[in-house]
Tab-separated table of C-alpha atoms and ligand atoms in Angstrom:
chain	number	residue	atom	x	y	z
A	6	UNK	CA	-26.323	-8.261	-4.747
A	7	UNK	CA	-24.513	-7.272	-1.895
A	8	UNK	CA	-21.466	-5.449	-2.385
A	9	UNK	CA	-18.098	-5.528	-0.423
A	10	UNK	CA	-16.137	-2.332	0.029
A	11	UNK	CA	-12.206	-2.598	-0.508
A	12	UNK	CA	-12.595	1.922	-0.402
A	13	UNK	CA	-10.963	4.232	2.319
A	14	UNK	CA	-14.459	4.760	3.953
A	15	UNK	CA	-17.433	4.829	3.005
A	16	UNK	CA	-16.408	1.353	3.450
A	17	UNK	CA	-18.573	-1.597	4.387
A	18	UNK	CA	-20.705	-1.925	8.000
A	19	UNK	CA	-22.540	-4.875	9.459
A	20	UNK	CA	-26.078	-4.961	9.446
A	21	UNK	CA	-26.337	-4.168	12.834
A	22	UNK	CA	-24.290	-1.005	12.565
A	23	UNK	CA	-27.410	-0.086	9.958
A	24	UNK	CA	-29.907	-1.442	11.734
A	25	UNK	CA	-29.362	1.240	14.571
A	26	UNK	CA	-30.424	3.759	12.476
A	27	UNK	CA	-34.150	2.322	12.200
A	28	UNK	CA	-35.615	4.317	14.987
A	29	UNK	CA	-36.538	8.279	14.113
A	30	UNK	CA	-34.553	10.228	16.550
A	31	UNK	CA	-35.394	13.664	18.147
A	32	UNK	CA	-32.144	15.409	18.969
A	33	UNK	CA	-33.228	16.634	22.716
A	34	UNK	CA	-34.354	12.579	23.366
A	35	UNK	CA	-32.470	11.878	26.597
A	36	UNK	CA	-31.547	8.113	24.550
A	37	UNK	CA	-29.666	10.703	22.050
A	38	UNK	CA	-27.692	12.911	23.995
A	39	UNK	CA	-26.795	9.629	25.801
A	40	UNK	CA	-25.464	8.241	22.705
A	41	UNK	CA	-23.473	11.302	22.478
A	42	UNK	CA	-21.938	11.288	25.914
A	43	UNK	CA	-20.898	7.690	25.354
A	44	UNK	CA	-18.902	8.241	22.246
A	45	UNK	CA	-17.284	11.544	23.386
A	46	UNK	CA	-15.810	9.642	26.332
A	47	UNK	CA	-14.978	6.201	24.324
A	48	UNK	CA	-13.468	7.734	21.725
A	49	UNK	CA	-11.064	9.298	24.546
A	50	UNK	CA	-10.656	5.806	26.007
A	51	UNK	CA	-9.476	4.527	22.423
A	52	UNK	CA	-6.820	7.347	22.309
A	53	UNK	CA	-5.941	6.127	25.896
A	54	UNK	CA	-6.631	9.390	27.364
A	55	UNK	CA	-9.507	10.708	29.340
A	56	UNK	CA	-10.740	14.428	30.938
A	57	UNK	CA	-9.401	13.698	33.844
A	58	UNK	CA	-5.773	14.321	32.049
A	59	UNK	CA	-6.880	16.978	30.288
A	60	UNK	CA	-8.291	15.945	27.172
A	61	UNK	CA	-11.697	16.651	25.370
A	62	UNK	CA	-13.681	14.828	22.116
A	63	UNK	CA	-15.395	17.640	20.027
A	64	UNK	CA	-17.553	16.207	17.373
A	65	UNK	CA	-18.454	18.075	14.411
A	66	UNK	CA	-20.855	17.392	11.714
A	67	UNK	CA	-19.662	16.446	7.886
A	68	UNK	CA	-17.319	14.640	6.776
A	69	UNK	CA	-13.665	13.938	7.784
A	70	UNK	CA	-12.418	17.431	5.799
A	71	UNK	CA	-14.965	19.446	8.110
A	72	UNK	CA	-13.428	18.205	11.132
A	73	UNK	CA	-9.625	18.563	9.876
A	74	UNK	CA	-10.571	22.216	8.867
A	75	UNK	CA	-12.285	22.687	11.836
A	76	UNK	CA	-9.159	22.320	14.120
A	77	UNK	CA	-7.339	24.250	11.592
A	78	UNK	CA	-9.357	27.271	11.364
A	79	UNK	CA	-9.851	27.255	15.432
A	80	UNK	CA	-7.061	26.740	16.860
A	81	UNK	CA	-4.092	28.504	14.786
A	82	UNK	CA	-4.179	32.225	16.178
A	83	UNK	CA	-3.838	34.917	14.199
A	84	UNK	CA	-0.557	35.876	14.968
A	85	UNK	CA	0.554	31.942	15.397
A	86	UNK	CA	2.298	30.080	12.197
A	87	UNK	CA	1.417	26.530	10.875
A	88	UNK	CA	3.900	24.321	9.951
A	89	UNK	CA	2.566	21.764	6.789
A	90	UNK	CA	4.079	18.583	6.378
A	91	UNK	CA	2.769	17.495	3.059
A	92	UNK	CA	3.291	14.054	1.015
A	93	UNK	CA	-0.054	13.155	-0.866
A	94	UNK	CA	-3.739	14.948	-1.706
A	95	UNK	CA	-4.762	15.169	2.083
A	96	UNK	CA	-1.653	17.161	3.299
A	97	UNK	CA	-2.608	19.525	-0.083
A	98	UNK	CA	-5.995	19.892	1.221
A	99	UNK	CA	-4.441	21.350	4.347
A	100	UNK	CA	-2.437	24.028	2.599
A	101	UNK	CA	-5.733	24.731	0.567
A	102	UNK	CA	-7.244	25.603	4.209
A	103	UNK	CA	-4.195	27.496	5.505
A	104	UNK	CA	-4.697	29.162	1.949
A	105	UNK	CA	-8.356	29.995	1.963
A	106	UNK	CA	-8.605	31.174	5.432
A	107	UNK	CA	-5.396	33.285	5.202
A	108	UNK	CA	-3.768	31.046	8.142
A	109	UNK	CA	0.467	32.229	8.179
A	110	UNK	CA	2.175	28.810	7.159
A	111	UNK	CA	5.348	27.544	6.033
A	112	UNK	CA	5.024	23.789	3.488
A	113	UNK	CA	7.796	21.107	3.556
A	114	UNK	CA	7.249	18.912	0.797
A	115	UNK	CA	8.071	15.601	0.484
A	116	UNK	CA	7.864	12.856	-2.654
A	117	UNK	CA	4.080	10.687	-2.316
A	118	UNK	CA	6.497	7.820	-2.077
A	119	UNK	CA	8.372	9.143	1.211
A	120	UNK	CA	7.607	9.565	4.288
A	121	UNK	CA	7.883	12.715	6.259
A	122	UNK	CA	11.421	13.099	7.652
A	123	UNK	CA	11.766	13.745	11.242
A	124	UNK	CA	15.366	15.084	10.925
A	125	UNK	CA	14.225	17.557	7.969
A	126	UNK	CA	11.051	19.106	10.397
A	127	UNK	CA	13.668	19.356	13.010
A	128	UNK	CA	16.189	21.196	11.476
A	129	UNK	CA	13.425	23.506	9.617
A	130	UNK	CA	11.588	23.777	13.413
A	131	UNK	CA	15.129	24.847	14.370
A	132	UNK	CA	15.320	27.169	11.896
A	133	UNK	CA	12.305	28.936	11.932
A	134	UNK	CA	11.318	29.652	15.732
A	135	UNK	CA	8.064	31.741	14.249
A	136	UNK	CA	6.608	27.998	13.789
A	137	UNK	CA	3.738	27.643	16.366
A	138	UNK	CA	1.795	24.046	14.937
A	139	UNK	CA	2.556	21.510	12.922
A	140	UNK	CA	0.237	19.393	11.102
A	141	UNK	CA	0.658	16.141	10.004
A	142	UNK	CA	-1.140	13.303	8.330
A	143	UNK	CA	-1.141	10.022	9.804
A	144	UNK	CA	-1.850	7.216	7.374
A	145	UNK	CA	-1.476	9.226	4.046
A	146	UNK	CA	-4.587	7.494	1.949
A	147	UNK	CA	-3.511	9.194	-1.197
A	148	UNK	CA	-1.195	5.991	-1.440
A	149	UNK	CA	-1.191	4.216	2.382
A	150	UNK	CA	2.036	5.519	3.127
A	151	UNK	CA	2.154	5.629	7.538
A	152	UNK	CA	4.416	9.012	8.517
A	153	UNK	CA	6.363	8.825	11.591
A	154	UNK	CA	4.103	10.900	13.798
A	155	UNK	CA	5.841	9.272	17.099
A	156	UNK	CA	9.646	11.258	16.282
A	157	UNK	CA	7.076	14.267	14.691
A	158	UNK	CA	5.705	14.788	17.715
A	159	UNK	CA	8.590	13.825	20.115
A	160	UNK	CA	10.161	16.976	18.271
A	161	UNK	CA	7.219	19.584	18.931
A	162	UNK	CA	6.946	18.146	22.016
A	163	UNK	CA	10.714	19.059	22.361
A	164	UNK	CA	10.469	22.159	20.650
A	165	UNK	CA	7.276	23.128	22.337
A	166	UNK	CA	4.905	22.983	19.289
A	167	UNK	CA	1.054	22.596	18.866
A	168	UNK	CA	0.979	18.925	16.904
A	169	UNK	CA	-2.104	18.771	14.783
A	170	UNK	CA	-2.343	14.909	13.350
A	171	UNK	CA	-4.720	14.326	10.552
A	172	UNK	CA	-5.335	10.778	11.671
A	173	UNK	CA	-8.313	10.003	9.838
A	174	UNK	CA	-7.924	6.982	7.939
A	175	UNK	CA	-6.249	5.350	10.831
A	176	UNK	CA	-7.408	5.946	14.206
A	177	UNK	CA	-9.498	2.829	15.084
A	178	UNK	CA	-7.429	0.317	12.961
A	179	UNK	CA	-3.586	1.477	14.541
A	180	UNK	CA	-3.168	1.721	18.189
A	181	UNK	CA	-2.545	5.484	19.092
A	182	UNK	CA	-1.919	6.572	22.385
A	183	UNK	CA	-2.255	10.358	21.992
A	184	UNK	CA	0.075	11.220	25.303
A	185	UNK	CA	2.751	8.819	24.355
A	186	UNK	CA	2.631	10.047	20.724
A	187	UNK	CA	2.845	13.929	21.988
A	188	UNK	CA	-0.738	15.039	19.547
A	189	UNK	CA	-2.481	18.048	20.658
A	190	UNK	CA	-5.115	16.967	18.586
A	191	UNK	CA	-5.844	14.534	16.161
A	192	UNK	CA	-9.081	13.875	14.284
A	193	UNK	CA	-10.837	11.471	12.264
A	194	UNK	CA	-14.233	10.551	11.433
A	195	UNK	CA	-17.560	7.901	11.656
A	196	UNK	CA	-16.922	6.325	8.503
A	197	UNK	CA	-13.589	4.803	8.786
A	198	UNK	CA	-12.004	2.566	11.179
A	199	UNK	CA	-14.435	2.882	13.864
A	200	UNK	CA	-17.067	1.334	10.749
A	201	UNK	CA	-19.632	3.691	11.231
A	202	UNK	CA	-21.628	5.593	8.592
A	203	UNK	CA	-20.539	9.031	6.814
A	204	UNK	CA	-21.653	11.926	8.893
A	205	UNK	CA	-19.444	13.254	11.844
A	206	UNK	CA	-15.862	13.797	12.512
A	207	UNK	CA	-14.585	14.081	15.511
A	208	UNK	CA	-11.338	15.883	16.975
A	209	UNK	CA	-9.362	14.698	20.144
A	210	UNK	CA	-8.125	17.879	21.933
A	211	UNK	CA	-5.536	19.129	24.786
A	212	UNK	CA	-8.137	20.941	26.557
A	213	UNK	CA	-5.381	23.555	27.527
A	214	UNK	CA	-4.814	24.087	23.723
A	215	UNK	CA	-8.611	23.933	23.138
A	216	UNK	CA	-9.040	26.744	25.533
A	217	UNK	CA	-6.956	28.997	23.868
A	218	UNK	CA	-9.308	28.614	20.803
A	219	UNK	CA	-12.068	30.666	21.768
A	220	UNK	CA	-12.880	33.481	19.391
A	221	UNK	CA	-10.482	33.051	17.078
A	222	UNK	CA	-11.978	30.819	15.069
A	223	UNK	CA	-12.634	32.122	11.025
A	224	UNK	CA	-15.964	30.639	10.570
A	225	UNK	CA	-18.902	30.044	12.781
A	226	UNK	CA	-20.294	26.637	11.922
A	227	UNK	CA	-16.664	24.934	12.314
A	228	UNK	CA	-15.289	26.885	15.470
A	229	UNK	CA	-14.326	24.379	17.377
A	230	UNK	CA	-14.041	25.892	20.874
A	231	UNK	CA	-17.664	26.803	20.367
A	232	UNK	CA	-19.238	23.612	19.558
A	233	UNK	CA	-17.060	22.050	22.281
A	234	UNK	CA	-18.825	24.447	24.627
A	235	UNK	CA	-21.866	23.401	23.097
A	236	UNK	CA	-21.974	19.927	23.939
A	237	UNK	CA	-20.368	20.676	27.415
A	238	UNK	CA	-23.186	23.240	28.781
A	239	UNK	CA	-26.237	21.248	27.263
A	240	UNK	CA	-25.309	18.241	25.733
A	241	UNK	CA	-26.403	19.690	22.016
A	242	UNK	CA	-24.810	20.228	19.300
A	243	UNK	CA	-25.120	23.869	17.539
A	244	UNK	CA	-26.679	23.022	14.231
A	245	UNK	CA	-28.561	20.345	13.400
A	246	UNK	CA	-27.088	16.292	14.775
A	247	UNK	CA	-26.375	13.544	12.284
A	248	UNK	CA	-28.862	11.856	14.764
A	249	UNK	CA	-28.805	8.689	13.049
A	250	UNK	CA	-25.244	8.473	12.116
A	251	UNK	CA	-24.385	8.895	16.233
A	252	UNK	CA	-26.875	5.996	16.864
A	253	UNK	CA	-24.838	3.961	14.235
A	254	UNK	CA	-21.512	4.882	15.393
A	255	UNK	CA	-21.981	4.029	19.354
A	256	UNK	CA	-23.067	0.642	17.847
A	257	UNK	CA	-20.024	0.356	15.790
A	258	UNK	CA	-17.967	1.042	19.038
A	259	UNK	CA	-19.698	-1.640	20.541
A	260	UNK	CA	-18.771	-4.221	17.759
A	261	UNK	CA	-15.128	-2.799	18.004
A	262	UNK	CA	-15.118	-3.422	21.639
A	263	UNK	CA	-16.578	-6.305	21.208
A	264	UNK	CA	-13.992	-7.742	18.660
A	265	UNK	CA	-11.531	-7.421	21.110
A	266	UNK	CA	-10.823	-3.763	20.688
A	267	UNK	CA	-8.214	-1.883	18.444
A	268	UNK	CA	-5.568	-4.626	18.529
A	269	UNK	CA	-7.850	-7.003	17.385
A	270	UNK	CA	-9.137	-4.678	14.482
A	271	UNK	CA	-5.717	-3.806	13.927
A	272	UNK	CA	-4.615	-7.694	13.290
A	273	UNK	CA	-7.569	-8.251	11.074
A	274	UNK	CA	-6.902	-5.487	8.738
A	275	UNK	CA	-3.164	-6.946	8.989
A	276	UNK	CA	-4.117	-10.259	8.246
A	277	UNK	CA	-6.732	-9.198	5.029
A	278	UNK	CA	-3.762	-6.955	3.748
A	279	UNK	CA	-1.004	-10.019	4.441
A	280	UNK	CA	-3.475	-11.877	1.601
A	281	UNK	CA	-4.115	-8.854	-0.313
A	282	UNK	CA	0.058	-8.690	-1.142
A	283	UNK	CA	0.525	-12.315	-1.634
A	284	UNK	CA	-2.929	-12.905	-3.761
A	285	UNK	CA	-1.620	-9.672	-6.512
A	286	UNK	CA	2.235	-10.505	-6.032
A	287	UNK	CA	1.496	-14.182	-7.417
A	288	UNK	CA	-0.950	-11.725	-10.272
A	289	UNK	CA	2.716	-10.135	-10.801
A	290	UNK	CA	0.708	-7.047	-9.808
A	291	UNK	CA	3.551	-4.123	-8.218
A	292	UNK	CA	2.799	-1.944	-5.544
A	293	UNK	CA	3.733	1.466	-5.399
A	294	UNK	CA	5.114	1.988	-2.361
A	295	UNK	CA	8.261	0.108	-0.930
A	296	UNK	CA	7.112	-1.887	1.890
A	297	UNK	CA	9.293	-0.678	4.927
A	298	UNK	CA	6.620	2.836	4.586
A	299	UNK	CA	3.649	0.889	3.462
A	300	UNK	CA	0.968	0.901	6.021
A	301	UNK	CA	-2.064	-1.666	6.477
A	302	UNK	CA	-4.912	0.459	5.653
A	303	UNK	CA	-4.953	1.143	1.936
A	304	UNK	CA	-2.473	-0.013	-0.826
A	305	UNK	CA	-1.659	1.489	-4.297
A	306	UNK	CA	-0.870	-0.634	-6.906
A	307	UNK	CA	0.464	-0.189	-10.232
A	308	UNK	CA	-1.882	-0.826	-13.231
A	309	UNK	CA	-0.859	-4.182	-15.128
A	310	UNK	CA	1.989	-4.039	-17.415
A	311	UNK	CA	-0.628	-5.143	-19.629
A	312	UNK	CA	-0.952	-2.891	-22.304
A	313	UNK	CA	-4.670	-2.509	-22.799
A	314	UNK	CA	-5.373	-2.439	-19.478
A	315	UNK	CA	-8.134	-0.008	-19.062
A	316	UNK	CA	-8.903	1.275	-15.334
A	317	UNK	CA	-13.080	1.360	-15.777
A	318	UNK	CA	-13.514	-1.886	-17.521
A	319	UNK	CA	-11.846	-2.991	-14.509
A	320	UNK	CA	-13.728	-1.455	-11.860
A	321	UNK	CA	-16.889	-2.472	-13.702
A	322	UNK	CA	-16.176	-6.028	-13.881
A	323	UNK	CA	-15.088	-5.945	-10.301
A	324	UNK	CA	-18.252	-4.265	-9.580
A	325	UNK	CA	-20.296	-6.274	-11.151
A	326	UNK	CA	-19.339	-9.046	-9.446
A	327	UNK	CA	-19.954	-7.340	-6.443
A	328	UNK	CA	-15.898	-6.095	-5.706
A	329	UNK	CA	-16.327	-2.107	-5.346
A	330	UNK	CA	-12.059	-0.394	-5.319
A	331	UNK	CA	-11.065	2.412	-5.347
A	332	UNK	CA	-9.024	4.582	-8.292
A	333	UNK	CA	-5.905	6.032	-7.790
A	334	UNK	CA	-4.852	9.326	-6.604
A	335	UNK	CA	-0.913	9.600	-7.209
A	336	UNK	CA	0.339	12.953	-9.089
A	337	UNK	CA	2.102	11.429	-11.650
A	338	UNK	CA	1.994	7.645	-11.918
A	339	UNK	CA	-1.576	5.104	-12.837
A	340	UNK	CA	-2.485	3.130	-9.811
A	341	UNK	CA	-5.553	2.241	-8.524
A	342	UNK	CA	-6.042	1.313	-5.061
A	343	UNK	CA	-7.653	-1.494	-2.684
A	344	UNK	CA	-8.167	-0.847	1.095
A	345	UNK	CA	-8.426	-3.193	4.068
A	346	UNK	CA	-10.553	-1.524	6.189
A	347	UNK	CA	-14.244	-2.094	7.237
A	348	UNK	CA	-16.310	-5.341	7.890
A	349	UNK	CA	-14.004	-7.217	5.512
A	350	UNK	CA	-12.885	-10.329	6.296
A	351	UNK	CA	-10.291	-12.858	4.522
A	352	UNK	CA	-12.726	-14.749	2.220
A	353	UNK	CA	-13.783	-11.765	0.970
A	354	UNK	CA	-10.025	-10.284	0.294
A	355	UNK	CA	-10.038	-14.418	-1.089
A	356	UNK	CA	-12.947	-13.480	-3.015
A	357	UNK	CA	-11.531	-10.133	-4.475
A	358	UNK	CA	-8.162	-11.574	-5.359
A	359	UNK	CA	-9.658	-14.409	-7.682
A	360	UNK	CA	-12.240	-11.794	-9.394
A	361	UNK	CA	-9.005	-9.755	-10.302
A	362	UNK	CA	-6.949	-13.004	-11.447
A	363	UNK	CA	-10.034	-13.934	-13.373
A	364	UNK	CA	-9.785	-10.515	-15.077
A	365	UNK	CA	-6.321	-10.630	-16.043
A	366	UNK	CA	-7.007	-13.711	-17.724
B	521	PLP	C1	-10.864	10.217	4.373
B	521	PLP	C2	-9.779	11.147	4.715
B	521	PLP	C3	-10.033	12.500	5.020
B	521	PLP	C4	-11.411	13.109	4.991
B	521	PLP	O1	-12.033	13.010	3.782
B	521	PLP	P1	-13.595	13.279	3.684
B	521	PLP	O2	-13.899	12.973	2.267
B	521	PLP	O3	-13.849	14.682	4.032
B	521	PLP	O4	-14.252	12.355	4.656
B	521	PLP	C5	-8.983	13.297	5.441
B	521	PLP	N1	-7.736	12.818	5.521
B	521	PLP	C6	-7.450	11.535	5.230
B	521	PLP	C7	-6.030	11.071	5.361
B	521	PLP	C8	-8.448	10.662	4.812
B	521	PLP	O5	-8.159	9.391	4.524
């Protein structure tokens, strides 16, 4: 039975995305370091930037967390301090890095039900002139919250700060103009919004902040200046390619383009999450989140004031009928959430809703 994806990524792709990766590919193959070339520069083009202005796409292999800690471990100097702006697991996972690879930092913690306030960085930027980066996540997946990354990075800009924008869950699915929005660099990966398979992230980069990332970086298989370099003097990567995952990925950019680009992506996911709300409101299922923060990627909702309701009988009759969620994530509430994104269409948020009324029942 096939099985639709309502996760954060893995998520579901079309068969044609899969298909791509039918042919064995040799790494050197001039079709390869094509495929390569094309994504480096579209991705760009997505961001609405290009290298003309300055800007470079560094791809690294692994998942989304290899490319965040990739950026992190490169580009904050030694002597340079990280500002964290956390509000859910992924900004955690950030201080874990800062942590691990004895990065200076400074946290400002927020609730997982608010968003990161722009007048709090401010006055702590103000504060603490030491500050040389601040990092950011975009669309917080821990419960879908969006944080304001345009005033964020209007204030580095201001205050002349590095903005690092863990956009991972978004990029692809929310129009992001990296310029306009003031990020230095902002990464996310193959296997979410672009609906590609797991195997890559990639990081969007001011070249003139790139630059000043070589050798400093605290590990060798994520230093990001170097694998830049890589790809710019032969076209290779360092280590092994996810050779497949590349040839699946430039075919998921096609599709995007072809569905009318990010807007149109953007709208879909809008429209499947418009009869996601509606479908559990009428269940009397609550969200989490109030909805002026909520964004359209991923929602958490509350488990049913029902009071055997059991999260993995759930899940298994959902999955059994071919419905895959996703559990929650939240620090101290039960939720359990449901995501938009991916080749997911209406009928099949349609579908989902009735499976879950069914279950209620
Ligand atoms: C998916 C995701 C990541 C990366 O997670 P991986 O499991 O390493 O792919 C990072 N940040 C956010 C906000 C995410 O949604």
């Amino acid at each position: 039975m096939k099985k639709i994806l309502f996760t954060p990524g893995t998520l579901s792709t079309s068969k044609t995305v899969k298909e791509a990766m039918l042919e064995d590919m040799g790494s050197r193959d001039h079709v390869f370091v094509k495929a390569v070339k094309d994504i480096r520069d579209g991705l760009l083009k997505l961001a609405h930037v290009s290298r003309e202005e300055g800007y470079e796409c560094v791809i690294v292999q692994g998942s989304g967390t290899f490319g965040v800690e990739s950026v992190i471990s490169s580009v904050v100097g030694a002597n340079d301090n990280l500002l964290i702006l956390v509000n859910g697991a992924y900004g955690e996972r950030i201080v874990k890095m800062a942590n691990i690879h004895r990065i200076h930092h400074h946290i400002i913690r927020f609730e997982e039900d608010e968003i990161v306030s722009p007048e709090v960085v401010e006055n702590f930027l103000k504060s603490h002139s030491d500050i040389t980066h601040v990092a950011c996540i975009h669309s917080e997946t821990t419960t879908g919250l969006f944080n304001p990354i345009k005033e964020i990075g209007a204030i580095c800009k201001s205050l002349n700060k590095v903005f690092i924008v863990d956009a991972m869950s978004s990029f692809g699915g929310v129009e992001m103009d990296m310029k306009e929005l003031n990020i230095d660099f902002l990464v996310s990966s193959s296997n979410k919004c672009i609906e590609g398979v797991p195997g890559f992230s990639f990081a969007l980069c001011k070249k003139s902040e790139l630059l000043k990332a070589k050798g400093q970086a605290r590990s060798l298989s994520l230093d990001l200046y170097d694998q830049w370099n890589g790809l710019e003097t032969n076209g290779q990567f360092r280590f092994t390619p996810p050779t497949l995952s590349i040839m699946a990925f430039r075919k998921a950019m096609e599709e995007l383009e072809e569905e009318g680009g990010i807007k149109a992506r953007e709208q879909r996911y809008k429209t499947n999450k418009k009869i996601l709300d509606e479908g559990m409101a009428a269940l009397g299922v609550k969200q989490y989140l109030r909805p002026e923060i909520q964004g359209h990627i991923i929602t958490s909702f509350l488990y049913p004031e029902k009071s055997n309701f059991n999260f993995a009988d759930f899940y298994n009759k959902l999955n059994e009928k071919g419905f895959v969620i996703y559990p929650g994530k939240l620090s101290k509430t039960d939720a359990f959430r449901i995501g938009n994104i991916g080749q997911i269409f209406p009928d099949d948020v349609k579908g989902l809703v009735a499976a879950i009324k069914e279950y209620l029942k």
